[in-house]
mmCIF file of C-alpha atoms and ligand atoms in Angstrom:
data_model
loop_
_atom_site.group_PDB
_atom_site.id
_atom_site.type_symbol
_atom_site.label_atom_id
_atom_site.label_comp_id
_atom_site.label_asym_id
_atom_site.label_seq_id
_atom_site.Cartn_x
_atom_site.Cartn_y
_atom_site.Cartn_z
ATOM 1 C CA MET A 1 0.000 0.000 0.000
ATOM 2 C CA LYS A 2 1.345 3.399 -0.949
ATOM 3 C CA PHE A 3 0.861 6.319 1.479
ATOM 4 C CA PRO A 4 0.403 9.780 -0.023
ATOM 5 C CA ARG A 5 3.514 11.965 0.304
ATOM 6 C CA LYS A 6 1.626 14.541 2.369
ATOM 7 C CA PHE A 7 0.667 11.894 4.920
ATOM 8 C CA ILE A 8 4.273 10.741 5.298
ATOM 9 C CA LEU A 9 5.463 14.326 5.808
ATOM 10 C CA VAL A 10 2.877 14.930 8.524
ATOM 11 C CA PHE A 11 3.811 11.629 10.167
ATOM 12 C CA ILE A 12 7.524 12.497 10.216
ATOM 13 C CA SER A 13 6.778 15.947 11.639
ATOM 14 C CA ILE A 14 4.732 14.402 14.438
ATOM 15 C CA LEU A 15 7.550 11.962 15.246
ATOM 16 C CA PHE A 16 10.010 14.854 15.317
ATOM 17 C CA ILE A 17 7.873 16.908 17.672
ATOM 18 C CA VAL A 18 7.249 13.913 19.926
ATOM 19 C CA SER A 19 10.980 13.148 20.091
ATOM 20 C CA LEU A 20 11.763 16.797 20.824
ATOM 21 C CA THR A 21 9.283 16.889 23.707
ATOM 22 C CA GLY A 22 10.773 13.600 24.868
ATOM 23 C CA CYS A 23 14.230 15.157 24.950
ATOM 24 C CA ALA A 24 12.981 18.230 26.741
ATOM 25 C CA LYS A 25 11.332 16.020 29.339
ATOM 26 C CA LYS A 26 14.477 13.955 29.766
ATOM 27 C CA GLN A 27 16.542 17.077 30.391
ATOM 28 C CA GLU A 28 14.029 18.382 32.862
ATOM 29 C CA LYS A 29 14.064 15.147 34.773
ATOM 30 C CA ASP A 30 16.979 15.818 37.023
ATOM 31 C CA LEU A 31 17.264 19.168 38.731
ATOM 32 C CA PHE A 32 20.425 18.100 40.516
ATOM 33 C CA THR A 33 22.252 17.562 37.188
ATOM 34 C CA LYS A 34 20.856 20.845 35.916
ATOM 35 C CA ILE A 35 22.276 22.666 38.946
ATOM 36 C CA LYS A 36 25.671 21.008 38.446
ATOM 37 C CA GLU A 37 25.682 22.065 34.798
ATOM 38 C CA ARG A 38 24.488 25.570 35.578
ATOM 39 C CA GLY A 39 27.105 25.905 38.317
ATOM 40 C CA LYS A 40 24.746 27.646 40.708
ATOM 41 C CA ILE A 41 21.638 27.116 42.788
ATOM 42 C CA ILE A 42 18.598 29.386 42.580
ATOM 43 C CA ALA A 43 16.962 29.618 45.996
ATOM 44 C CA GLY A 44 13.777 31.393 47.049
ATOM 45 C CA VAL A 45 14.358 33.174 50.346
ATOM 46 C CA ARG A 46 12.717 35.818 52.474
ATOM 47 C CA TYR A 47 13.766 39.440 52.471
ATOM 48 C CA ASP A 48 11.279 40.366 55.216
ATOM 49 C CA ALA A 49 11.866 37.858 57.992
ATOM 50 C CA ARG A 50 14.894 38.705 60.129
ATOM 51 C CA PRO A 51 16.768 36.690 61.354
ATOM 52 C CA PHE A 52 15.979 33.989 58.743
ATOM 53 C CA GLY A 53 16.074 36.119 55.604
ATOM 54 C CA PHE A 54 16.439 39.908 55.458
ATOM 55 C CA VAL A 55 18.266 42.643 53.593
ATOM 56 C CA ASN A 56 21.051 44.280 55.549
ATOM 57 C CA GLU A 57 22.221 47.923 55.438
ATOM 58 C CA ASP A 58 24.763 46.837 52.804
ATOM 59 C CA GLN A 59 21.848 45.645 50.629
ATOM 60 C CA GLN A 60 22.945 42.019 50.995
ATOM 61 C CA VAL A 61 20.445 39.351 51.873
ATOM 62 C CA ARG A 62 21.414 37.642 55.119
ATOM 63 C CA GLY A 63 20.123 35.309 57.794
ATOM 64 C CA PHE A 64 19.796 31.742 59.000
ATOM 65 C CA ASP A 65 18.146 30.521 55.788
ATOM 66 C CA ILE A 66 20.768 32.327 53.708
ATOM 67 C CA ASP A 67 23.648 30.704 55.596
ATOM 68 C CA LEU A 68 21.913 27.359 55.245
ATOM 69 C CA CYS A 69 21.621 27.829 51.456
ATOM 70 C CA ARG A 70 25.319 28.750 51.274
ATOM 71 C CA GLU A 71 26.236 25.564 53.173
ATOM 72 C CA ILE A 72 24.175 23.578 50.677
ATOM 73 C CA ALA A 73 25.853 25.358 47.740
ATOM 74 C CA TYR A 74 29.236 24.591 49.271
ATOM 75 C CA ARG A 75 28.458 20.929 49.705
ATOM 76 C CA ILE A 76 26.952 20.511 46.232
ATOM 77 C CA LEU A 77 29.089 22.878 44.154
ATOM 78 C CA GLY A 78 32.119 23.497 46.360
ATOM 79 C CA ASN A 79 31.415 27.239 46.505
ATOM 80 C CA ARG A 80 29.342 29.159 49.051
ATOM 81 C CA ASP A 81 28.713 31.920 46.522
ATOM 82 C CA ALA A 82 27.389 29.635 43.791
ATOM 83 C CA ILE A 83 23.873 30.682 44.652
ATOM 84 C CA GLU A 84 21.370 33.229 43.437
ATOM 85 C CA PHE A 85 18.679 34.425 45.822
ATOM 86 C CA GLN A 86 15.181 35.340 44.773
ATOM 87 C CA GLN A 87 12.733 37.016 47.084
ATOM 88 C CA VAL A 88 9.643 35.062 48.104
ATOM 89 C CA THR A 89 6.832 35.877 50.514
ATOM 90 C CA SER A 90 4.472 33.742 52.599
ATOM 91 C CA SER A 91 1.843 33.833 49.872
ATOM 92 C CA ASN A 92 3.938 33.359 46.704
ATOM 93 C CA ARG A 93 6.613 30.888 47.804
ATOM 94 C CA ILE A 94 4.647 27.773 46.800
ATOM 95 C CA PHE A 95 4.047 29.204 43.336
ATOM 96 C CA SER A 96 7.728 30.061 42.996
ATOM 97 C CA ILE A 97 8.393 26.347 43.517
ATOM 98 C CA THR A 98 5.661 24.884 41.312
ATOM 99 C CA SER A 99 6.396 27.336 38.481
ATOM 100 C CA GLY A 100 10.080 26.326 38.513
ATOM 101 C CA ALA A 101 11.253 29.891 39.202
ATOM 102 C CA VAL A 102 13.474 28.573 42.006
ATOM 103 C CA ASP A 103 15.184 25.217 42.622
ATOM 104 C CA PHE A 104 13.911 25.221 46.200
ATOM 105 C CA THR A 105 12.854 27.624 48.917
ATOM 106 C CA ALA A 106 14.479 28.231 52.290
ATOM 107 C CA ALA A 107 11.882 30.616 53.580
ATOM 108 C CA THR A 108 10.638 30.000 57.153
ATOM 109 C CA MET A 109 8.120 27.601 55.658
ATOM 110 C CA THR A 110 6.346 25.201 57.994
ATOM 111 C CA ILE A 111 5.915 21.639 56.794
ATOM 112 C CA THR A 112 2.166 20.978 56.808
ATOM 113 C CA PRO A 113 0.138 18.083 55.351
ATOM 114 C CA LYS A 114 -1.864 20.544 53.245
ATOM 115 C CA ARG A 115 1.232 22.109 51.677
ATOM 116 C CA ALA A 116 2.736 18.648 51.229
ATOM 117 C CA GLN A 117 -0.087 17.860 48.795
ATOM 118 C CA ILE A 118 1.297 20.515 46.455
ATOM 119 C CA ILE A 119 5.054 20.515 47.067
ATOM 120 C CA ASP A 120 7.666 18.258 48.633
ATOM 121 C CA PHE A 121 9.587 19.149 51.761
ATOM 122 C CA SER A 122 13.029 18.345 53.085
ATOM 123 C CA ASN A 123 13.284 17.013 56.607
ATOM 124 C CA PRO A 124 12.843 19.757 59.224
ATOM 125 C CA TYR A 125 15.894 21.910 59.953
ATOM 126 C CA TYR A 126 14.448 24.147 62.676
ATOM 127 C CA ILE A 127 11.351 24.058 64.879
ATOM 128 C CA ALA A 128 9.674 27.381 65.611
ATOM 129 C CA GLY A 129 6.418 28.067 67.436
ATOM 130 C CA GLN A 130 3.623 30.533 66.774
ATOM 131 C CA ALA A 131 3.634 33.487 69.150
ATOM 132 C CA VAL A 132 2.122 36.946 69.534
ATOM 133 C CA MET A 133 3.744 40.378 69.590
ATOM 134 C CA VAL A 134 2.176 43.456 71.171
ATOM 135 C CA PRO A 135 3.316 46.950 72.180
ATOM 136 C CA LYS A 136 4.889 47.004 75.668
ATOM 137 C CA ASP A 137 1.992 48.958 77.151
ATOM 138 C CA SER A 138 -0.685 46.689 75.629
ATOM 139 C CA GLU A 139 -3.568 45.320 77.695
ATOM 140 C CA ILE A 140 -3.137 41.997 75.933
ATOM 141 C CA ASN A 141 -1.265 39.812 78.406
ATOM 142 C CA ASP A 142 -1.954 36.368 77.061
ATOM 143 C CA ILE A 143 -3.422 34.677 74.054
ATOM 144 C CA SER A 144 -6.965 34.559 75.432
ATOM 145 C CA ASP A 145 -7.026 38.384 75.440
ATOM 146 C CA LEU A 146 -6.948 38.320 71.633
ATOM 147 C CA ALA A 147 -10.679 37.571 71.317
ATOM 148 C CA GLY A 148 -12.377 40.333 69.343
ATOM 149 C CA LYS A 149 -9.105 42.198 68.749
ATOM 150 C CA ARG A 150 -7.478 43.420 65.504
ATOM 151 C CA ILE A 151 -4.742 40.929 64.694
ATOM 152 C CA ILE A 152 -2.096 41.460 62.027
ATOM 153 C CA VAL A 153 -0.785 38.523 59.969
ATOM 154 C CA SER A 154 1.188 37.755 56.844
ATOM 155 C CA LEU A 155 -1.126 36.455 54.127
ATOM 156 C CA GLY A 156 -0.701 32.766 53.339
ATOM 157 C CA SER A 157 1.067 31.937 56.597
ATOM 158 C CA THR A 158 0.113 29.128 58.952
ATOM 159 C CA SER A 159 -0.210 31.855 61.590
ATOM 160 C CA GLU A 160 -3.040 33.383 59.579
ATOM 161 C CA MET A 161 -4.930 30.062 59.334
ATOM 162 C CA ASN A 162 -4.402 29.170 62.992
ATOM 163 C CA ILE A 163 -5.494 32.518 64.351
ATOM 164 C CA ARG A 164 -8.604 32.605 62.133
ATOM 165 C CA GLN A 165 -9.596 29.230 63.553
ATOM 166 C CA MET A 166 -8.825 30.137 67.146
ATOM 167 C CA PHE A 167 -10.520 33.549 67.097
ATOM 168 C CA PRO A 168 -13.279 33.584 64.480
ATOM 169 C CA ASP A 169 -14.525 36.909 65.872
ATOM 170 C CA ALA A 170 -11.207 38.707 65.705
ATOM 171 C CA GLU A 171 -10.560 41.196 62.922
ATOM 172 C CA ILE A 172 -7.699 39.771 60.873
ATOM 173 C CA LEU A 173 -5.580 42.232 58.897
ATOM 174 C CA GLY A 174 -3.409 40.541 56.293
ATOM 175 C CA PHE A 175 -0.271 41.915 54.617
ATOM 176 C CA ARG A 176 1.946 40.628 51.833
ATOM 177 C CA THR A 177 5.220 41.010 53.721
ATOM 178 C CA TYR A 178 6.244 41.081 57.374
ATOM 179 C CA THR A 179 7.786 44.488 56.750
ATOM 180 C CA ASP A 180 4.345 45.861 55.841
ATOM 181 C CA ALA A 181 2.671 43.901 58.633
ATOM 182 C CA PHE A 182 5.005 45.322 61.249
ATOM 183 C CA SER A 183 4.650 48.879 59.912
ATOM 184 C CA ALA A 184 0.896 48.494 60.363
ATOM 185 C CA LEU A 185 1.350 47.280 63.929
ATOM 186 C CA ARG A 186 3.648 50.196 64.703
ATOM 187 C CA ALA A 187 1.136 52.604 63.198
ATOM 188 C CA GLY A 188 -1.502 51.228 65.583
ATOM 189 C CA ARG A 189 -3.656 49.701 62.859
ATOM 190 C CA GLY A 190 -3.819 46.439 64.795
ATOM 191 C CA ASP A 191 -3.652 45.423 68.460
ATOM 192 C CA ALA A 192 -1.274 42.504 67.978
ATOM 193 C CA MET A 193 0.682 40.671 65.340
ATOM 194 C CA THR A 194 1.060 36.917 65.203
ATOM 195 C CA THR A 195 3.702 34.793 63.506
ATOM 196 C CA ASP A 196 6.564 32.479 64.432
ATOM 197 C CA ASP A 197 8.587 33.326 67.548
ATOM 198 C CA THR A 198 11.697 33.498 65.321
ATOM 199 C CA ILE A 199 10.330 36.357 63.229
ATOM 200 C CA ILE A 200 8.911 38.210 66.252
ATOM 201 C CA TYR A 201 12.321 37.864 67.898
ATOM 202 C CA GLY A 202 13.834 39.594 64.852
ATOM 203 C CA PHE A 203 11.457 42.546 65.110
ATOM 204 C CA ILE A 204 11.904 42.957 68.851
ATOM 205 C CA LEU A 205 15.702 43.082 68.512
ATOM 206 C CA GLU A 206 15.305 46.309 66.594
ATOM 207 C CA ASN A 207 12.118 47.562 68.241
ATOM 208 C CA PRO A 208 12.314 47.071 71.998
ATOM 209 C CA GLU A 209 9.058 48.950 72.500
ATOM 210 C CA PHE A 210 7.347 45.677 71.501
ATOM 211 C CA ILE A 211 7.264 42.404 73.420
ATOM 212 C CA MET A 212 6.534 38.776 72.677
ATOM 213 C CA LEU A 213 3.933 37.026 74.836
ATOM 214 C CA LYS A 214 5.248 33.921 76.596
ATOM 215 C CA GLU A 215 2.941 31.338 75.063
ATOM 216 C CA ARG A 216 3.785 29.332 71.948
ATOM 217 C CA PHE A 217 0.688 27.621 70.685
ATOM 218 C CA THR A 218 1.859 25.590 67.681
ATOM 219 C CA GLN A 219 4.902 23.745 66.399
ATOM 220 C CA GLU A 220 6.276 25.091 63.151
ATOM 221 C CA PRO A 221 8.861 22.705 61.725
ATOM 222 C CA TYR A 222 10.682 24.511 58.910
ATOM 223 C CA GLY A 223 11.439 22.601 55.711
ATOM 224 C CA LEU A 224 12.976 23.493 52.377
ATOM 225 C CA GLY A 225 10.318 23.341 49.645
ATOM 226 C CA PHE A 226 10.732 21.511 46.310
ATOM 227 C CA LYS A 227 8.665 20.861 43.242
ATOM 228 C CA LYS A 228 6.999 17.470 43.516
ATOM 229 C CA GLY A 229 8.140 14.511 41.486
ATOM 230 C CA ARG A 230 11.078 12.656 39.976
ATOM 231 C CA GLU A 231 12.729 15.808 38.683
ATOM 232 C CA THR A 232 13.719 16.907 42.192
ATOM 233 C CA PHE A 233 14.241 13.472 43.753
ATOM 234 C CA VAL A 234 18.069 13.415 43.674
ATOM 235 C CA LEU A 235 18.300 17.020 44.858
ATOM 236 C CA ARG A 236 15.904 16.363 47.749
ATOM 237 C CA GLU A 237 17.700 13.212 48.837
ATOM 238 C CA THR A 238 21.066 14.988 48.620
ATOM 239 C CA ILE A 239 19.822 17.956 50.630
ATOM 240 C CA ASP A 240 18.311 15.697 53.284
ATOM 241 C CA MET A 241 21.712 14.052 53.640
ATOM 242 C CA ILE A 242 23.363 17.463 53.881
ATOM 243 C CA LEU A 243 20.864 18.538 56.562
ATOM 244 C CA GLU A 244 21.619 15.398 58.533
ATOM 245 C CA ASP A 245 25.315 16.241 58.344
ATOM 246 C CA LEU A 246 24.695 19.847 59.391
ATOM 247 C CA ALA A 247 22.708 18.630 62.406
ATOM 248 C CA ARG A 248 25.368 16.073 63.315
ATOM 249 C CA ASP A 249 28.366 18.383 63.017
ATOM 250 C CA GLY A 250 26.682 21.155 65.035
ATOM 251 C CA THR A 251 26.234 23.635 62.149
ATOM 252 C CA LEU A 252 22.473 23.992 62.726
ATOM 253 C CA THR A 253 23.019 24.683 66.430
ATOM 254 C CA ARG A 254 25.711 27.215 65.537
ATOM 255 C CA LEU A 255 23.319 28.955 63.145
ATOM 256 C CA LYS A 256 20.665 29.145 65.874
ATOM 257 C CA GLU A 257 23.260 30.673 68.213
ATOM 258 C CA LYS A 258 24.548 33.058 65.577
ATOM 259 C CA TRP A 259 21.154 34.411 64.562
ATOM 260 C CA MET A 260 18.999 33.937 67.665
ATOM 261 C CA PRO A 261 21.355 33.884 70.646
ATOM 262 C CA ASP A 262 18.721 34.975 73.163
ATOM 263 C CA LEU A 263 15.652 33.317 71.738
ATOM 264 C CA ASP A 264 14.302 31.166 74.488
ATOM 265 C CA ASN A 265 12.330 28.386 72.867
ATOM 266 C CA SER A 266 11.721 26.493 76.054
ATOM 267 C CA ASN A 267 8.077 27.538 75.756
ATOM 268 C CA ASN A 268 7.722 25.783 72.459
ATOM 269 C CA VAL A 269 5.006 23.143 72.497
HETATM 270 N N1 LIG B 1 6.277 29.383 59.412
HETATM 271 C C1 LIG B 1 4.972 29.876 59.167
HETATM 272 C C2 LIG B 1 4.518 29.549 57.754
HETATM 273 O O1 LIG B 1 5.143 28.779 57.093
HETATM 274 C C3 LIG B 1 4.824 31.359 59.463
HETATM 275 C C4 LIG B 1 5.970 32.202 59.008
HETATM 276 C C5 LIG B 1 5.883 32.516 57.544
HETATM 277 O O2 LIG B 1 4.996 33.260 57.113
HETATM 278 O O3 LIG B 1 6.726 32.016 56.812
HETATM 279 O O4 LIG B 1 3.528 29.995 57.293
#
């Protein structure tokens, strides 16, 4: 049977396109190899959450998460500077992962079952706890005083979800960054702000006219976030091994001491 020439041409074109997509898929499969070839890591980090990720007076991004990323770059690429940082916030960090804009995030992100349906997490590298910050002269003395109050949060954070559940009658004011959230608190637009004790600690260091209430009412295990699937498998496994090493050789404890020397987490649940 003789096929018309036009048919054969179309058939060959389809094969070509299919093989091209096949190649593209193959290349995309392994992010670890891609990073090795590229010679640098692209990490999504916070610019608004001292002491985990913030921009210093010298316009450099610094913090616990930044140091952690540099350790990872050193152990994968042999160079602490082989890393590019991209800013993420509480509400856009998952999209930055799923869209492939970053290789992973190191961004004060709590590992939760709900988030784990969309992205993959490393093992935890730090455990924070949700807390509340108020002005020193506030009448709010413990968490129960928050009922009916104006509470400031960062949109998309676990703190936002938890506080909405705990105080359905409170007025919740959400902001895109912690910088904006704290400015609102300072301007008196809210009575309290709630987030992880780590981030509150960072604000209080610079703003001693605010205090952190004693109670911690959640556990917030921080994990690095990755795109789901085979493509990130080798990278995730490698980073989990690196994290294990960093825990074993005392690096994670040193980072806690470097960035949060006086943070007492004995209240953590
Ligand atoms: N760790 C919490 C979270 O993942 C609160 C801090 C943050 O906004 O990153 O939502």
